[in-house]
Amino acid sequence: MFRLVKVARFGWAEFAAQNPWPVVGATMLPRAALQSLFFTMLATVLGGAPAGEFVFVGSLAAALALTGAVGIVDVPMLDKWSGTFHKVRSAVVSPFVILALRALPYPIVGVGSVLVTLAVVGPATGHGWLALRLLPWMGVYAVMAFTTSAAGLAAAALAVGRRADVVVGNLLSYLILLAGGVFLPPGRLGWVDAIGVVVPVRHGVAAIRAGLQGRAWLPELAAEVAVGAGWAVIAWLVVTVQVRRARASGHDDFA
Amino acid sequence: MQIQEMRASQAALVIGVIQPAVLIVVTFGLHDRPDPEVATRLAAGVTLTVLWASTIWTAGGILRREVFQGTLAANVTGARSPYLVVLGKTAGATVASAGSILATTAVTVTALGMPVRLGRPAWLVVCLLVTLASTSALGLLLSCLFLLTRHAHQLSSALMYPVFILGGMLVPTDILPQPARWVSALITLRWANEFLVAAASGRVEVAPGLVLLALTGCYAVAAVVVFGHVVNRARRDGVLDLA
């Protein structure tokens, strides 16, 4: 347990070195809020007030993609850039657990960005009352922060050996924007709905919207947890294969 | 050379293909069966919106990449004018991005069956050329500004959405608060959008075109002045390789 705490603290120090808190406050949080503001305004212009309200709820989840899908790629990539993965795979703590604990700041900052966006964009777009109604649902947004981060970690682990870290992180982020149920209502485009089944955030946002309308929301939340668990298993598998291959052949994709 | 470098870049795929395709699907998906006027306005708005994003990530990062690669000092002290080299690179990055963006937009809009007009092709080309010149100048200006901070990557991310909101491309300026509208008037992409939409709809509106040209000139002058200041400061402090 002590070792796990040490790894987690290291993860925070690593995050702070990459993203000093003044930079987080001046750029990352405003970006999440401005992204939500832009898409909420756009939806209101294109589809009227109901579309604006629909997208406002979804845009809060889209903010999670900025840290959970794009930013989190830095966690395994730092080992590649620094040539330190051989230390990670020979550590006492499991390599996957090390990467997961080092990635902990990303979903937490993601939840922070959701709170800031709720506080600023809600009143600015005339959704102040909706913003208050969403506060009890912050737990579901927190779940989505972790499912997004699980997907981001899986994508990053897959991309490490292929120099595709920029593409993969952004591809996942845009996949969430497109098929995450963030902006497009279900049933609008069939092929988007089909892809969305395995995309993080989709079921979580559906749970929140169902809950706001007084419908059953637990099944969608369970589906969101299942999707996140699936992505976490993929991340674990990729890292495990990397470690075993490295032990057998002496090199891995992080070299 | 810059265009060839862009072809091998991961960012080019994201900016030139993924981003415009997703934004078009989302934008048209939010609007129920747009008529030709609306479809044309949305297609133009998305194209210019993504062009701004690409300006930040490609042209805007030119000088920082020169520093990482250790070639900034050589470019600045070489036989050719550094302004020529850097402007050529930003123009190359802008042209490469614009080509992918336009191709992706055309394919995606066609695949979705959207009734987009191309009323006055010659004026569309003129508008496009002036817009590319404008974004090249803007790219150089941003490139110089990003050289002044170690957190250019985070700053780049934060600069995207203010222009998306204030630029009048997808979000009309008349829904913005009055104080924000004067900011919108200083963004060339807003005038490019008005000129482009009018030309695509079969009209020629000279006024937005003239404002676009005037602002492009101002951006170019500002870029040259700031670039000179940044380089001279680095030379004076002896940190040209570390700028």
XYZ file of C-alpha atoms in Angstrom:
498
model
C 0.000 0.000 0.000
C 2.840 2.355 0.879
C 4.453 1.681 -2.502
C 1.152 2.386 -4.264
C 0.838 5.719 -2.462
C 4.393 6.601 -3.471
C 3.631 5.840 -7.118
C 0.463 7.925 -6.974
C 2.363 10.859 -5.426
C 4.988 10.528 -8.131
C 2.193 10.683 -10.704
C 1.008 13.993 -9.262
C 4.531 15.398 -9.292
C 4.938 14.247 -12.885
C 1.627 15.856 -13.879
C 2.565 19.113 -12.137
C 5.947 19.170 -13.899
C 4.269 18.708 -17.287
C 1.342 20.987 -16.470
C 2.125 23.550 -13.757
C -0.980 24.585 -11.871
C -0.964 28.169 -13.225
C -0.972 26.655 -16.724
C -3.839 24.336 -15.784
C -5.803 27.308 -14.485
C -4.959 29.590 -17.400
C -5.313 27.168 -20.298
C -6.702 23.686 -19.601
C -9.718 24.706 -17.538
C -10.656 27.668 -19.782
C -10.327 25.447 -22.836
C -12.844 22.970 -21.412
C -15.250 25.790 -20.577
C -14.842 27.478 -23.967
C -15.353 24.172 -25.786
C -18.618 23.679 -23.921
C -19.645 27.284 -24.550
C -18.934 26.993 -28.282
C -20.867 23.775 -28.818
C -23.785 24.875 -26.633
C -24.071 28.153 -28.557
C -23.743 26.314 -31.878
C -26.432 23.811 -30.948
C -28.758 26.616 -29.853
C -28.199 28.417 -33.172
C -28.781 25.274 -35.251
C -31.470 23.471 -33.294
C -33.000 25.964 -30.872
C -33.201 25.931 -27.068
C -33.910 22.168 -26.683
C -30.784 21.344 -28.727
C -28.765 23.801 -26.667
C -29.891 22.138 -23.436
C -29.187 18.660 -24.852
C -25.674 19.635 -25.933
C -24.891 21.494 -22.690
C -25.310 18.257 -20.701
C -23.171 16.364 -23.239
C -20.513 19.051 -23.570
C -19.616 18.658 -19.891
C -18.711 15.048 -20.658
C -16.804 16.152 -23.767
C -14.566 18.214 -21.486
C -13.368 14.924 -19.984
C -11.921 13.899 -23.349
C -9.399 16.740 -23.224
C -7.590 15.230 -20.243
C -8.727 11.610 -20.373
C -8.132 10.979 -24.068
C -5.543 13.537 -25.186
C -3.544 14.505 -22.100
C -3.237 11.010 -20.636
C -1.182 9.841 -23.640
C 1.781 11.575 -21.983
C 1.897 8.943 -19.212
C 3.292 6.009 -21.234
C 4.943 8.325 -23.754
C 7.098 9.923 -21.055
C 8.642 6.509 -20.420
C 9.350 6.177 -24.110
C 10.858 9.653 -24.415
C 12.902 9.215 -21.241
C 13.914 5.588 -21.879
C 12.669 4.536 -18.428
C 10.231 1.738 -19.216
C 12.850 -0.896 -18.464
C 12.755 0.352 -14.872
C 8.957 0.279 -14.830
C 8.759 -3.306 -16.094
C 11.322 -4.519 -13.589
C 9.636 -2.787 -10.641
C 8.106 -4.478 -7.621
C 4.721 -2.906 -8.421
C 3.011 -4.194 -11.557
C 3.806 -2.021 -14.634
C 0.115 -1.619 -15.456
C -0.621 -0.464 -11.897
C 2.271 2.010 -12.104
C 0.897 3.510 -15.323
C -2.656 3.567 -13.955
C -1.639 5.320 -10.727
C 0.526 7.824 -12.610
C -2.497 8.541 -14.787
C -4.673 9.371 -11.743
C -4.348 13.171 -12.018
C -5.981 13.208 -15.433
C -9.503 12.058 -14.502
C -9.354 14.173 -11.345
C -8.426 17.317 -13.289
C -11.109 16.290 -15.776
C -13.747 16.354 -13.023
C -12.393 19.746 -11.978
C -12.847 21.028 -15.509
C -16.445 19.778 -15.502
C -17.151 21.699 -12.279
C -15.602 24.891 -13.654
C -17.529 24.519 -16.916
C -20.770 23.918 -15.028
C -20.244 27.027 -12.922
C -19.257 29.322 -15.787
C -20.994 28.106 -18.939
C -24.291 27.174 -17.268
C -25.250 30.725 -16.292
C -23.577 32.228 -19.390
C -25.790 30.198 -21.740
C -29.000 30.572 -19.767
C -28.728 27.074 -18.275
C -28.091 28.134 -14.701
C -31.010 26.122 -13.316
C -29.962 23.060 -15.355
C -26.422 23.467 -13.989
C -27.790 23.266 -10.438
C -29.830 20.169 -11.334
C -26.663 18.559 -12.703
C -24.693 18.953 -9.468
C -26.102 15.728 -7.916
C -24.958 13.920 -11.076
C -21.285 14.814 -10.625
C -20.710 11.253 -9.452
C -21.680 9.992 -12.913
C -19.370 12.547 -14.542
C -16.619 11.251 -12.238
C -17.300 7.695 -13.449
C -17.055 8.950 -17.038
C -13.751 10.657 -16.218
C -12.326 7.276 -15.234
C -13.832 5.356 -18.165
C -12.444 7.959 -20.578
C -9.046 7.729 -18.930
C -9.126 3.919 -19.194
C -9.783 4.230 -22.924
C -7.087 6.895 -23.226
C -4.547 4.684 -21.474
C -5.436 1.733 -23.720
C -5.122 3.887 -26.832
C -1.810 5.309 -25.644
C -0.390 1.861 -24.850
C -1.365 0.688 -28.338
C 0.189 3.763 -29.952
C 3.535 3.740 -28.155
C 5.398 1.487 -30.558
C 3.893 3.015 -33.672
C 4.714 6.712 -33.197
C 0.995 7.338 -33.374
C 0.488 8.971 -29.981
C -0.777 12.276 -31.423
C -3.162 10.550 -33.826
C -4.516 8.025 -31.346
C -5.204 10.471 -28.529
C -6.943 12.934 -30.801
C -8.775 10.174 -32.680
C -10.255 8.926 -29.406
C -11.182 12.480 -28.436
C -12.977 13.078 -31.742
C -14.616 9.658 -31.529
C -16.083 10.718 -28.190
C -17.285 13.994 -29.707
C -18.844 12.171 -32.640
C -20.244 8.958 -31.162
C -20.296 9.660 -27.430
C -23.873 10.940 -27.502
C -22.409 14.298 -26.558
C -23.862 16.338 -29.417
C -25.858 13.997 -31.642
C -29.070 12.525 -30.211
C -29.379 8.717 -30.522
C -31.090 7.651 -33.710
C -29.826 10.582 -35.790
C -27.109 8.563 -37.579
C -27.253 4.757 -37.314
C -23.576 4.115 -37.957
C -22.609 6.634 -35.276
C -24.865 4.858 -32.765
C -23.246 1.517 -33.653
C -19.752 2.867 -32.966
C -20.950 4.608 -29.821
C -21.772 1.357 -28.019
C -18.103 0.931 -27.027
C -17.200 4.601 -26.731
C -16.720 5.920 -23.188
C -19.079 8.663 -22.046
C -22.004 7.582 -24.263
C -23.821 5.475 -21.686
C -22.916 7.842 -18.858
C -24.411 10.843 -20.636
C -27.483 8.758 -21.484
C -27.795 7.871 -17.777
C -27.716 11.547 -16.780
C -30.264 12.557 -19.411
C -32.542 9.662 -18.363
C -32.208 10.657 -14.721
C -33.025 14.303 -15.458
C -36.195 13.129 -17.203
C -37.152 10.869 -14.297
C -36.462 7.622 -16.167
C -34.360 4.642 -15.052
C -30.668 5.486 -15.313
C -28.839 2.686 -13.499
C -28.698 0.311 -16.532
C -26.934 2.987 -18.607
C -24.526 3.717 -15.745
C -23.765 -0.010 -15.471
C -23.096 -0.084 -19.217
C -20.711 2.876 -18.840
C -18.796 1.059 -16.090
C -18.646 -2.064 -18.276
C -17.244 -0.071 -21.218
C -14.613 1.492 -18.969
C -13.687 -1.891 -17.535
C -13.337 -3.269 -21.049
C -10.927 -0.518 -22.023
C -8.972 -1.022 -18.793
C -8.614 -4.733 -19.628
C -7.296 -3.819 -23.089
C -4.761 -1.455 -21.539
C -3.690 -4.161 -19.078
C -3.339 -6.734 -21.888
C -1.219 -4.448 -24.086
C 1.139 -3.517 -21.253
C 1.379 -7.167 -20.102
C 2.247 -8.336 -23.618
C 4.875 -5.577 -23.870
C 6.464 -6.652 -20.591
C 6.504 -10.375 -21.493
C 7.923 -9.645 -24.939
C 10.607 -7.480 -23.389
C 11.585 -10.236 -20.939
C 11.794 -12.764 -23.787
C 13.516 -10.656 -26.434
C 15.187 -7.880 -24.467
C 13.332 -4.972 -26.058
C 9.844 -3.482 -26.189
C 7.912 -0.775 -27.998
C 8.883 1.734 -25.313
C 12.540 1.602 -26.375
C 9.925 21.325 -48.064
C 7.396 22.323 -45.416
C 4.580 20.635 -47.352
C 6.611 17.413 -47.543
C 7.333 17.620 -43.834
C 3.609 18.060 -43.156
C 2.753 14.930 -45.159
C 4.768 12.819 -42.712
C 3.247 14.510 -39.682
C 0.671 12.824 -37.462
C -0.906 16.208 -36.791
C -1.702 16.589 -40.499
C -3.978 13.548 -40.369
C -5.783 14.831 -37.293
C -6.148 18.399 -38.531
C -6.696 17.743 -42.215
C -8.976 14.720 -42.093
C -10.343 13.720 -38.689
C -11.232 17.156 -37.339
C -13.110 18.527 -40.404
C -14.933 15.237 -40.963
C -16.152 15.019 -37.363
C -17.095 18.701 -37.183
C -19.096 18.474 -40.403
C -20.981 15.357 -39.282
C -21.757 16.925 -35.887
C -22.748 20.313 -37.337
C -24.984 18.928 -40.045
C -26.333 16.341 -37.607
C -27.463 19.130 -35.262
C -29.416 20.807 -38.054
C -32.427 19.009 -39.450
C -32.287 18.891 -43.274
C -30.597 22.241 -44.058
C -31.558 24.101 -47.246
C -28.796 25.047 -49.765
C -28.266 28.481 -48.178
C -27.776 27.014 -44.691
C -25.754 24.037 -45.945
C -23.393 26.374 -47.809
C -22.992 28.610 -44.767
C -22.272 25.608 -42.515
C -19.753 24.065 -44.929
C -17.903 27.395 -45.251
C -18.024 27.928 -41.492
C -16.626 24.467 -40.716
C -13.856 24.847 -43.315
C -12.691 28.160 -41.876
C -13.083 26.941 -38.283
C -10.824 23.976 -38.939
C -8.426 26.188 -40.897
C -7.993 28.327 -37.777
C -7.311 25.218 -35.670
C -4.763 24.045 -38.225
C -3.103 27.479 -38.244
C -2.494 27.206 -34.523
C -1.141 23.669 -34.608
C 0.910 23.746 -37.794
C 1.962 27.238 -38.842
C 1.841 28.465 -35.245
C 4.316 25.793 -34.161
C 6.864 26.435 -36.906
C 9.368 28.415 -34.863
C 9.115 26.140 -31.804
C 9.861 23.141 -34.028
C 12.840 25.054 -35.449
C 14.129 25.445 -31.898
C 13.585 21.730 -31.058
C 15.358 20.707 -34.246
C 18.195 23.185 -33.621
C 17.735 24.933 -36.986
C 16.441 28.331 -35.892
C 19.890 29.892 -35.606
C 20.889 28.574 -39.035
C 17.726 29.971 -40.610
C 18.125 33.362 -39.000
C 21.816 33.757 -39.851
C 21.759 32.078 -43.284
C 22.239 33.556 -46.744
C 18.503 33.988 -47.369
C 16.372 36.486 -45.496
C 14.950 34.807 -42.370
C 11.603 36.485 -43.102
C 11.505 34.706 -46.450
C 12.358 31.339 -44.927
C 9.880 31.539 -42.068
C 7.089 33.034 -44.155
C 7.649 30.339 -46.752
C 7.374 27.668 -44.077
C 4.170 29.098 -42.597
C 2.679 29.467 -46.077
C 3.643 25.878 -46.878
C 2.070 24.614 -43.671
C -1.096 26.618 -44.331
C -1.409 25.450 -47.943
C -0.840 21.810 -46.997
C -3.472 21.980 -44.239
C -5.955 23.857 -46.410
C -5.639 21.281 -49.177
C -6.495 18.371 -46.863
C -9.261 20.315 -45.153
C -10.932 21.273 -48.427
C -10.677 17.739 -49.785
C -12.094 16.220 -46.593
C -14.886 18.780 -46.437
C -15.845 18.119 -50.050
C -15.891 14.341 -49.591
C -17.803 14.433 -46.299
C -20.402 16.935 -47.494
C -20.942 14.871 -50.650
C -21.219 11.643 -48.663
C -23.862 13.230 -46.407
C -25.756 14.479 -49.462
C -25.731 18.110 -48.314
C -26.875 20.683 -50.940
C -23.829 22.962 -50.828
C -23.586 25.632 -53.562
C -20.504 26.833 -55.435
C -22.067 29.855 -57.110
C -19.083 31.969 -58.199
C -16.046 29.645 -58.444
C -13.631 32.362 -59.582
C -14.468 34.595 -56.593
C -14.296 31.536 -54.323
C -10.733 30.958 -55.507
C -9.857 34.641 -54.958
C -11.313 34.512 -51.457
C -9.463 31.315 -50.711
C -6.121 32.755 -51.825
C -6.548 35.881 -49.697
C -7.652 33.744 -46.740
C -4.564 31.549 -47.106
C -2.369 34.647 -47.182
C -4.135 35.946 -44.101
C -3.768 32.707 -42.147
C -0.098 32.442 -43.182
C 0.563 35.881 -41.731
C -1.436 34.983 -38.644
C 0.487 31.716 -38.367
C 3.779 33.611 -38.378
C 2.499 36.014 -35.710
C 1.368 33.141 -33.493
C 4.632 31.323 -34.117
C 6.562 34.282 -32.724
C 4.282 34.576 -29.712
C 4.543 30.841 -28.953
C 8.320 31.186 -28.928
C 8.047 33.395 -25.850
C 6.642 30.677 -23.588
C 7.521 27.094 -22.660
C 3.836 26.217 -22.492
C 3.019 26.964 -26.119
C 1.236 23.612 -26.440
C -1.262 24.432 -23.694
C -1.589 28.030 -24.919
C -2.348 26.774 -28.428
C -5.188 24.640 -27.098
C -6.682 27.553 -25.206
C -6.573 29.927 -28.195
C -8.688 27.753 -30.463
C -12.121 28.255 -28.980
C -12.167 32.038 -28.461
C -11.851 32.474 -32.238
C -14.378 29.663 -32.845
C -16.853 31.664 -30.731
C -15.967 35.208 -31.784
C -14.955 34.539 -35.392
C -18.490 34.593 -36.805
C -17.874 31.410 -38.763
C -20.370 29.008 -37.192
C -21.714 31.158 -34.360
C -23.303 34.339 -35.805
C -21.888 37.568 -34.405
C -25.337 39.024 -33.775
C -25.896 36.678 -30.825
C -22.691 37.821 -29.160
C -22.748 40.512 -26.470
C -22.078 43.992 -27.922
C -18.551 44.379 -26.426
C -17.499 41.077 -28.020
C -18.542 42.153 -31.504
C -15.683 44.596 -31.956
C -13.263 41.748 -31.244
C -15.011 39.752 -33.940
C -14.467 42.621 -36.391
C -10.686 42.232 -36.016
C -10.696 38.541 -36.946
C -10.017 38.055 -40.665
C -11.798 34.708 -40.780
C -15.088 36.461 -40.014
C -14.742 38.584 -43.188
C -13.450 35.604 -45.146
C -16.578 33.717 -44.110
C -18.893 36.521 -45.265
C -17.047 36.866 -48.575
C -16.930 33.086 -49.104
C -20.610 32.469 -48.301
C -21.697 35.336 -50.559
C -19.567 34.070 -53.455
C -20.804 30.505 -52.987
C -24.375 31.780 -52.987
C -23.788 33.607 -56.291
C -23.289 37.135 -54.886
C -20.160 39.281 -54.853
C -19.796 41.377 -51.721
C -16.761 43.625 -52.090
C -16.806 45.210 -48.626
C -15.920 42.035 -46.653
C -13.207 41.328 -49.225
C -11.637 44.755 -48.747
C -11.729 44.451 -44.957
C -10.164 40.987 -45.292
C -7.328 42.437 -47.400
C -6.756 45.351 -45.032
C -6.644 43.136 -41.933
C -4.337 40.680 -43.719
C -1.937 43.561 -44.354
C -2.074 44.527 -40.682
C -1.396 40.934 -39.579
C 1.557 40.701 -41.986
C 3.113 43.932 -40.672
C 2.578 42.831 -37.048
C 4.128 39.434 -37.803
C 7.229 40.983 -39.384
C 7.672 43.420 -36.481
C 7.206 40.755 -33.775
C 9.475 38.253 -35.554
C 12.211 40.868 -35.832
C 11.817 41.768 -32.163
C 11.962 38.110 -31.001
C 15.050 37.324 -33.096
C 16.881 40.508 -32.090
C 16.149 39.828 -28.447
C 17.472 36.283 -28.772
C 20.606 37.548 -30.554
C 21.200 40.216 -27.911
C 20.824 37.700 -25.071
C 22.910 35.078 -26.895
C 20.123 32.489 -26.715
C 19.222 32.090 -30.363
C 19.596 28.326 -30.100
C 17.545 28.322 -26.912
C 14.832 30.857 -27.772
